[in-house]
Tab-separated table of C-alpha atoms in Angstrom:
chain	number	residue	atom	x	y	z
R	1	MET	CA	94.950	83.846	148.568
R	2	ALA	CA	97.286	82.824	145.574
R	3	MET	CA	96.399	84.099	142.307
R	4	ARG	CA	95.892	81.103	139.895
R	5	LEU	CA	97.949	81.666	136.814
R	6	LEU	CA	97.972	79.309	133.716
R	7	GLY	CA	100.442	79.782	131.212
R	8	LEU	CA	99.958	78.642	127.724
R	9	GLY	CA	103.297	78.462	125.575
R	10	ALA	CA	106.146	76.916	124.137
R	11	LEU	CA	108.730	74.642	125.870
R	12	TYR	CA	112.433	74.510	125.107
R	13	GLU	CA	115.384	72.808	126.199
R	14	ASP	CA	117.861	75.694	126.056
R	15	THR	CA	121.737	75.484	125.400
R	16	VAL	CA	123.094	78.923	126.024
R	17	LEU	CA	126.296	79.852	124.830
R	18	THR	CA	128.506	82.820	125.595
R	19	LEU	CA	130.769	84.083	123.030
R	20	PRO	CA	133.303	87.056	122.843
R	21	HIS	CA	131.579	88.093	119.599
R	22	PHE	CA	129.006	86.683	117.086
R	23	PRO	CA	130.840	84.195	114.732
R	24	ALA	CA	131.519	84.821	111.263
R	25	GLU	CA	130.413	82.313	108.618
R	26	ASP	CA	132.217	79.454	108.390
R	27	SER	CA	134.333	80.160	111.089
R	28	LYS	CA	135.633	78.360	114.729
R	29	LEU	CA	134.919	80.223	117.810
R	30	ARG	CA	135.696	79.103	121.613
R	31	ALA	CA	132.438	79.743	123.840
R	32	THR	CA	133.418	81.394	127.161
R	33	ALA	CA	130.351	80.014	129.085
R	34	ARG	CA	127.678	77.219	128.255
R	35	THR	CA	124.426	76.589	130.244
R	36	THR	CA	121.613	74.472	129.709
R	37	ARG	CA	118.228	74.816	131.174
R	38	LEU	CA	114.578	74.396	130.488
R	39	GLY	CA	113.355	77.859	128.757
R	40	GLY	CA	110.599	79.376	126.556
R	41	ASN	CA	108.897	82.922	127.105
R	42	ILE	CA	106.451	81.611	129.500
R	43	LEU	CA	108.485	79.282	131.363
R	44	ASN	CA	111.172	82.031	131.905
R	45	THR	CA	108.299	84.409	133.371
R	46	PHE	CA	107.380	81.795	135.658
R	47	GLY	CA	110.674	81.012	136.869
R	48	VAL	CA	110.915	84.530	137.887
R	49	LEU	CA	107.135	84.537	139.696
R	50	SER	CA	107.883	81.252	141.390
R	51	SER	CA	110.398	83.087	143.520
R	52	SER	CA	108.335	86.272	144.005
R	53	PRO	CA	107.654	87.528	147.546
R	54	PRO	CA	104.396	87.867	148.858
R	55	SER	CA	103.034	91.292	148.406
R	56	THR	CA	102.726	91.807	152.389
R	57	PRO	CA	105.244	90.417	154.899
R	58	GLY	CA	104.154	87.073	156.115
R	59	ALA	CA	101.451	86.370	153.346
R	60	ALA	CA	101.213	83.423	151.221
R	61	PRO	CA	103.124	82.978	148.071
R	62	PRO	CA	101.335	85.322	145.660
R	63	PHE	CA	100.762	82.691	142.784
R	64	ALA	CA	99.878	79.033	141.996
R	65	LEU	CA	101.385	78.570	138.641
R	66	ARG	CA	100.298	75.934	136.016
R	67	PHE	CA	102.113	75.543	132.581
R	68	CYS	CA	100.726	73.966	129.736
R	69	ALA	CA	102.727	73.157	126.463
R	70	ALA	CA	103.608	70.148	124.273
R	71	VAL	CA	106.620	67.672	124.767
R	72	GLY	CA	107.693	64.540	123.743
R	73	ASN	CA	106.713	61.289	124.705
R	74	GLN	CA	106.310	60.821	128.510
R	75	PRO	CA	109.051	58.299	129.238
R	76	SER	CA	111.694	60.936	127.627
R	77	CYS	CA	109.930	63.824	129.118
R	78	ALA	CA	109.172	62.838	132.803
R	79	TRP	CA	111.935	64.524	133.779
R	80	ILE	CA	110.425	68.034	132.797
R	81	ALA	CA	107.771	67.167	134.924
R	82	SER	CA	109.871	66.845	137.745
R	83	GLU	CA	111.808	69.686	137.068
R	84	LEU	CA	108.626	72.007	136.923
R	85	GLN	CA	107.401	70.655	140.079
R	86	ARG	CA	110.736	71.566	141.769
R	87	ARG	CA	110.336	75.044	140.609
R	88	ALA	CA	106.800	75.007	142.230
R	89	ILE	CA	105.018	74.959	138.795
R	90	ALA	CA	102.234	72.520	138.401
R	91	PRO	CA	102.810	70.699	134.867
R	92	ALA	CA	100.063	70.202	132.553
R	93	LEU	CA	101.917	68.988	129.836
R	94	VAL	CA	100.551	67.593	126.551
R	95	TYR	CA	102.535	64.512	125.810
R	96	ARG	CA	103.322	63.613	121.885
R	97	ALA	CA	103.777	59.794	121.898
R	98	ALA	CA	105.430	59.614	118.395
R	99	VAL	CA	108.123	62.175	119.532
R	100	THR	CA	111.138	61.634	121.775
R	101	GLY	CA	112.223	64.930	123.976
R	102	PRO	CA	111.280	68.473	124.208
R	103	ALA	CA	111.688	71.072	121.451
R	104	THR	CA	115.283	72.695	121.560
R	105	ALA	CA	117.166	76.054	121.513
R	106	LEU	CA	120.399	77.050	120.582
R	107	VAL	CA	120.825	80.697	122.228
R	108	LEU	CA	124.190	82.408	121.182
R	109	CYS	CA	125.205	85.500	123.457
R	110	ALA	CA	127.625	88.164	122.069
R	111	ALA	CA	129.524	89.553	124.823
R	112	ASP	CA	130.795	92.673	122.568
R	113	THR	CA	127.324	93.911	121.422
R	114	GLY	CA	124.981	92.235	124.074
R	115	THR	CA	123.012	90.738	121.391
R	116	ARG	CA	121.544	87.210	121.603
R	117	THR	CA	120.450	85.015	118.492
R	118	VAL	CA	118.165	82.068	119.005
R	119	VAL	CA	118.200	79.005	116.868
R	120	SER	CA	115.362	76.521	117.594
R	121	HIS	CA	114.110	73.334	116.488
R	122	ALA	CA	110.511	72.001	117.003
R	123	ASN	CA	111.007	68.742	117.190
R	124	ALA	CA	107.924	67.911	115.174
R	125	LEU	CA	105.972	68.614	118.103
R	126	ASP	CA	102.174	69.569	117.295
R	127	ASP	CA	100.868	72.440	119.273
R	128	PRO	CA	97.948	71.738	121.895
R	129	THR	CA	94.283	71.633	120.351
R	130	ALA	CA	91.725	73.681	122.018
R	131	ALA	CA	90.433	70.682	123.988
R	132	GLU	CA	93.595	69.962	125.345
R	133	LEU	CA	94.309	73.431	126.479
R	134	TYR	CA	90.773	73.414	128.061
R	135	HIS	CA	91.913	70.178	129.801
R	136	ALA	CA	94.714	72.152	131.120
R	137	ALA	CA	92.867	75.072	132.258
R	138	THR	CA	90.391	73.029	134.303
R	139	ALA	CA	92.633	70.260	135.350
R	140	ALA	CA	89.903	68.191	136.592
R	141	HIS	CA	91.591	65.057	136.122
R	142	VAL	CA	93.821	66.420	139.215
R	143	ALA	CA	91.693	68.346	141.378
R	144	PRO	CA	88.771	71.071	140.369
R	145	TRP	CA	91.026	74.213	139.493
R	146	TRP	CA	90.070	77.248	137.628
R	147	PRO	CA	92.588	79.942	136.476
R	148	GLY	CA	92.020	83.371	137.872
R	149	TRP	CA	94.513	84.714	135.175
R	150	ILE	CA	95.713	83.159	131.582
R	151	HIS	CA	99.062	84.511	130.179
R	152	VAL	CA	99.408	83.402	126.561
R	153	GLU	CA	102.396	83.476	124.485
R	154	GLY	CA	101.373	85.153	121.251
R	155	ARG	CA	101.501	81.404	119.096
R	156	ASN	CA	98.791	78.612	118.398
R	157	CYS	CA	96.432	81.313	118.150
R	158	GLU	CA	93.491	79.643	116.968
R	159	PRO	CA	93.238	76.938	119.641
R	160	VAL	CA	93.746	79.627	122.246
R	161	ALA	CA	91.399	81.745	120.950
R	162	GLN	CA	88.862	78.838	121.187
R	163	LEU	CA	89.873	78.482	124.685
R	164	LEU	CA	89.187	81.822	125.645
R	165	GLU	CA	85.595	81.806	124.412
R	166	ARG	CA	84.899	78.653	126.065
R	167	VAL	CA	86.241	80.504	129.305
R	168	ALA	CA	84.049	83.332	128.306
R	169	ASP	CA	80.803	81.296	127.690
R	170	ARG	CA	81.247	79.530	131.086
R	171	ALA	CA	80.979	82.338	133.105
R	172	GLY	CA	78.949	84.586	130.965
R	173	GLY	CA	81.971	86.870	130.373
R	174	TYR	CA	85.701	86.470	131.215
R	175	PRO	CA	85.921	85.051	134.643
R	176	CYS	CA	89.745	85.697	134.723
R	177	ARG	CA	92.376	88.005	133.564
R	178	ILE	CA	93.961	87.496	130.134
R	179	SER	CA	97.474	88.729	129.027
R	180	VAL	CA	99.136	88.028	125.887
R	181	ASP	CA	102.828	88.330	124.798
R	182	PHE	CA	102.989	89.642	121.287
R	183	GLU	CA	106.494	89.039	120.328
R	184	ARG	CA	106.569	88.034	116.795
R	185	PRO	CA	103.948	88.488	113.808
R	186	ARG	CA	101.926	85.203	114.086
R	187	PRO	CA	98.522	83.927	112.258
R	188	GLY	CA	95.533	84.848	114.325
R	189	LEU	CA	97.551	87.038	116.618
R	190	TRP	CA	95.396	89.982	115.907
R	191	GLU	CA	92.282	88.156	116.959
R	192	LEU	CA	93.633	87.779	120.603
R	193	MET	CA	94.150	91.222	121.036
R	194	PRO	CA	90.500	92.465	121.729
R	195	ARG	CA	90.393	89.519	124.564
R	196	ALA	CA	93.479	90.741	126.347
R	197	ASP	CA	93.474	92.817	129.766
R	198	VAL	CA	96.959	93.366	129.513
R	199	LEU	CA	99.357	93.503	126.146
R	200	PHE	CA	102.878	93.367	126.140
R	201	VAL	CA	104.241	94.558	122.589
R	202	SER	CA	107.869	93.678	121.536
R	203	GLN	CA	109.755	96.230	119.552
R	204	THR	CA	109.731	93.761	116.879
R	205	TRP	CA	105.948	93.489	116.715
R	206	ALA	CA	105.591	97.340	117.014
R	207	ARG	CA	107.453	97.929	113.805
R	208	TYR	CA	105.579	95.278	112.112
R	209	VAL	CA	102.197	96.859	113.069
R	210	ALA	CA	103.441	100.329	112.133
R	211	VAL	CA	104.557	98.801	108.538
R	212	ALA	CA	101.567	96.396	108.012
R	213	GLU	CA	98.794	99.071	108.724
R	214	ALA	CA	100.509	102.073	107.272
R	215	ALA	CA	99.754	103.369	110.762
R	216	GLY	CA	100.091	107.589	110.923
R	217	GLY	CA	102.026	109.366	113.725
R	218	ALA	CA	105.156	111.149	114.532
R	219	ASP	CA	106.958	108.087	116.129
R	220	LEU	CA	106.535	104.300	116.542
R	221	VAL	CA	104.792	104.391	119.873
R	222	GLN	CA	102.133	106.816	118.410
R	223	ARG	CA	101.600	104.126	115.702
R	224	VAL	CA	101.014	101.445	117.962
R	225	VAL	CA	98.573	103.677	120.005
R	226	ALA	CA	96.728	104.356	116.955
R	227	VAL	CA	96.404	100.719	115.814
R	228	VAL	CA	96.346	98.511	118.927
R	229	GLY	CA	94.164	101.113	120.618
R	230	LEU	CA	91.121	100.555	118.260
R	231	ALA	CA	91.437	96.749	119.093
R	232	MET	CA	92.117	97.204	123.088
R	233	ARG	CA	89.435	96.374	125.848
R	234	GLN	CA	88.059	99.435	127.685
R	235	ARG	CA	90.287	99.068	130.657
R	236	ALA	CA	93.287	97.239	129.381
R	237	VAL	CA	96.699	98.395	129.431
R	238	CYS	CA	99.494	98.032	126.675
R	239	TYR	CA	103.209	97.648	127.384
R	240	VAL	CA	105.501	98.347	124.417
R	241	THR	CA	109.233	97.347	125.031
R	242	LEU	CA	111.738	99.044	123.297
R	243	GLY	CA	114.952	97.738	124.875
R	244	GLY	CA	117.475	100.265	125.636
R	245	ALA	CA	114.680	103.262	124.563
R	246	GLY	CA	112.868	101.795	127.671
R	247	CYS	CA	109.108	101.038	128.014
R	248	TYR	CA	106.063	102.894	127.025
R	249	CYS	CA	102.519	102.082	128.609
R	250	PHE	CA	99.355	103.254	127.748
R	251	SER	CA	95.467	102.752	128.679
R	252	ARG	CA	92.242	104.525	129.141
R	253	VAL	CA	92.313	104.521	132.675
R	254	PRO	CA	94.825	107.458	134.005
R	255	ALA	CA	97.414	106.853	136.724
R	256	GLU	CA	100.028	108.955	138.100
R	257	GLY	CA	102.938	109.975	135.694
R	258	THR	CA	100.964	109.785	132.664
R	259	THR	CA	99.949	112.436	129.901
R	260	PRO	CA	97.049	112.637	127.675
R	261	ALA	CA	97.303	110.833	124.284
R	262	ASP	CA	95.285	110.354	121.088
R	263	ALA	CA	91.900	108.672	121.431
R	264	GLY	CA	91.538	109.182	125.088
R	265	PHE	CA	94.345	107.164	126.046
R	266	TRP	CA	97.034	108.068	128.757
R	267	LEU	CA	100.607	107.465	127.786
R	268	ALA	CA	103.716	107.111	130.201
R	269	ARG	CA	107.431	106.494	129.154
R	270	VAL	CA	109.488	104.534	131.757
R	271	PRO	CA	113.065	104.743	130.867
R	272	ALA	CA	115.558	101.535	130.744
R	273	VAL	CA	117.950	101.235	133.560
R	274	ALA	CA	121.668	102.145	132.679
R	275	LEU	CA	123.891	99.246	133.838
R	276	ALA	CA	127.727	100.164	134.648
R	277	PRO	CA	129.946	98.918	131.801
R	278	GLY	CA	130.409	95.411	131.719
R	279	ALA	CA	127.467	94.816	134.372
R	280	ALA	CA	125.483	92.969	131.782
R	281	VAL	CA	126.101	89.485	131.720
R	282	GLU	CA	123.082	87.693	130.026
R	283	THR	CA	120.018	89.536	128.479
R	284	VAL	CA	118.317	86.237	127.505
R	285	GLY	CA	114.947	86.516	128.889
R	286	ALA	CA	114.907	90.174	130.121
R	287	GLY	CA	111.493	90.549	128.239
R	288	ASP	CA	110.080	87.675	130.098
R	289	THR	CA	111.409	88.890	133.356
R	290	PHE	CA	109.822	92.381	132.620
R	291	ILE	CA	106.286	90.439	131.975
R	292	ALA	CA	106.778	88.934	135.330
R	293	GLY	CA	107.497	92.169	137.074
R	294	VAL	CA	104.266	93.645	135.855
R	295	LEU	CA	102.195	90.673	136.317
R	296	TRP	CA	103.483	90.593	140.214
R	297	ALA	CA	103.006	94.377	140.641
R	298	LEU	CA	99.333	94.390	139.051
R	299	VAL	CA	98.036	91.627	141.317
R	300	ALA	CA	99.908	93.191	144.339
R	301	GLY	CA	97.923	96.132	143.865
R	302	TYR	CA	100.236	98.715	142.083
R	303	ASP	CA	99.067	100.819	139.371
R	304	TRP	CA	100.004	100.224	135.784
R	305	VAL	CA	102.805	102.818	135.455
R	306	ALA	CA	104.249	101.614	138.710
R	307	ALA	CA	104.176	97.718	137.501
R	308	ALA	CA	106.282	99.057	134.588
R	309	ARG	CA	108.822	100.749	136.918
R	310	LEU	CA	109.245	97.751	139.103
R	311	ALA	CA	109.553	95.431	135.810
R	312	THR	CA	111.986	97.669	134.616
R	313	GLU	CA	114.092	97.188	137.477
R	314	LEU	CA	113.643	93.542	137.719
R	315	ALA	CA	114.610	93.594	134.044
R	316	ALA	CA	117.886	95.094	134.563
R	317	ALA	CA	118.578	92.923	137.680
R	318	LYS	CA	118.065	89.917	134.993
R	319	CYS	CA	120.907	91.393	132.686
R	320	ALA	CA	123.129	91.561	135.308
R	321	THR	CA	122.353	87.859	136.417
R	322	VAL	CA	122.967	84.579	134.611
R	323	GLY	CA	119.948	82.433	135.040
R	324	PHE	CA	116.765	83.678	136.789
R	325	GLU	CA	117.459	82.989	140.337
R	326	GLY	CA	118.072	85.847	143.142
R	327	LEU	CA	116.403	88.572	141.295
R	328	TRP	CA	114.082	89.500	144.037
R	329	GLU	CA	116.866	89.905	146.204
R	330	ALA	CA	118.937	92.048	143.861
R	331	PRO	CA	119.776	95.402	145.680
R	332	ARG	CA	117.824	97.728	143.348
R	333	VAL	CA	114.769	95.707	143.422
R	334	VAL	CA	114.663	95.362	147.109
R	335	ARG	CA	115.386	99.154	147.223
R	336	TRP	CA	112.410	99.962	144.881
R	337	LEU	CA	110.141	97.671	146.866
R	338	ALA	CA	111.010	99.403	149.913
R	339	GLU	CA	110.440	102.816	148.491
R	340	ASN	CA	107.276	102.277	146.838
R	341	ARG	CA	103.870	100.861	148.244
R	342	PRO	CA	100.847	99.547	146.282
R	343	ALA	CA	98.314	102.212	145.286
R	344	GLY	CA	95.360	99.975	146.626
R	345	ASN	CA	93.998	98.924	143.518
R	346	ALA	CA	94.208	95.196	143.952
R	347	ALA	CA	90.780	94.794	143.224
R	348	ASP	CA	90.868	95.861	139.926
R	349	TRP	CA	93.545	93.256	139.135
R	350	GLY	CA	92.974	90.269	141.637
R	351	VAL	CA	90.506	90.413	144.373
R	352	VAL	CA	87.353	90.875	142.359
R	353	SER	CA	88.557	88.995	139.324
R	354	GLY	CA	90.759	85.849	139.665
R	355	MET	CA	91.710	85.128	143.326
R	356	ARG	CA	90.080	82.217	144.538
């Protein structure tokens, strides 16, 4: 059966401009390409998951996706609900009557360096309240629905924490898996850490942790293990993404390819995939694609290290693709799936907790 996955985050109407280089201040520069699409961390991840293959040939789609975000009034944003449905994502949108349209973002992609710079405008949209989030989680106004997994963008943390408390109270403990994207420092984000089964830590947030907590250790990853490890749940897993330096992941649950680390953790490094010169055409959403790969692999029954290996291949395919379509059909991803089979631990991540 499909995993019911609820995503909580922000939604943007993105305009992506590809530039030969980043513009100098007070200058003019002609873009070589322009793309407009719905975006935001969670929606990018869901865009990849909505086209993901079943874990076994002939099976049903692996996920039933529902997305909650605040947008403008319904007349100005009805097209967003239609677009989400077209992508096989059930909309649980929170409409703000006094606002017209969604939040927007301008994404500048510099071809010479591969960097991307995001300038966003929130459009005076208030984030959903805890009550609105709970309504999205249960969706009783549509049909009885309860998520088996909740994936959270690391923002609007206090209402999200209140939602997770209600989720826990309803079943005497978390009846579903929780994953959190720790992308940037935000108020209340620390409080979400002990609630998460899967943590995604960006390089920006890892550096923040190392400085803010004055954590010891020979390198950045050791500092993250020292700080984050203290707050993690017993069987949780943490993924630290470092761009070109690859990904490090750690957990107290051993897996193939890991080495012992401090405080009873097991650590693995997954190198980044080296693309041919000029093959990278758009890095926007590569981290969100990595998250999609991990979630898919864990639900499919791969261990947490194998999940990172697949996610790295999928993220590399994203960097070589404009947009998010066709990633699962990329030769490198097809080859990896053909050569690697699940370890048989789907009960840990899906069947026992999450699938209805």
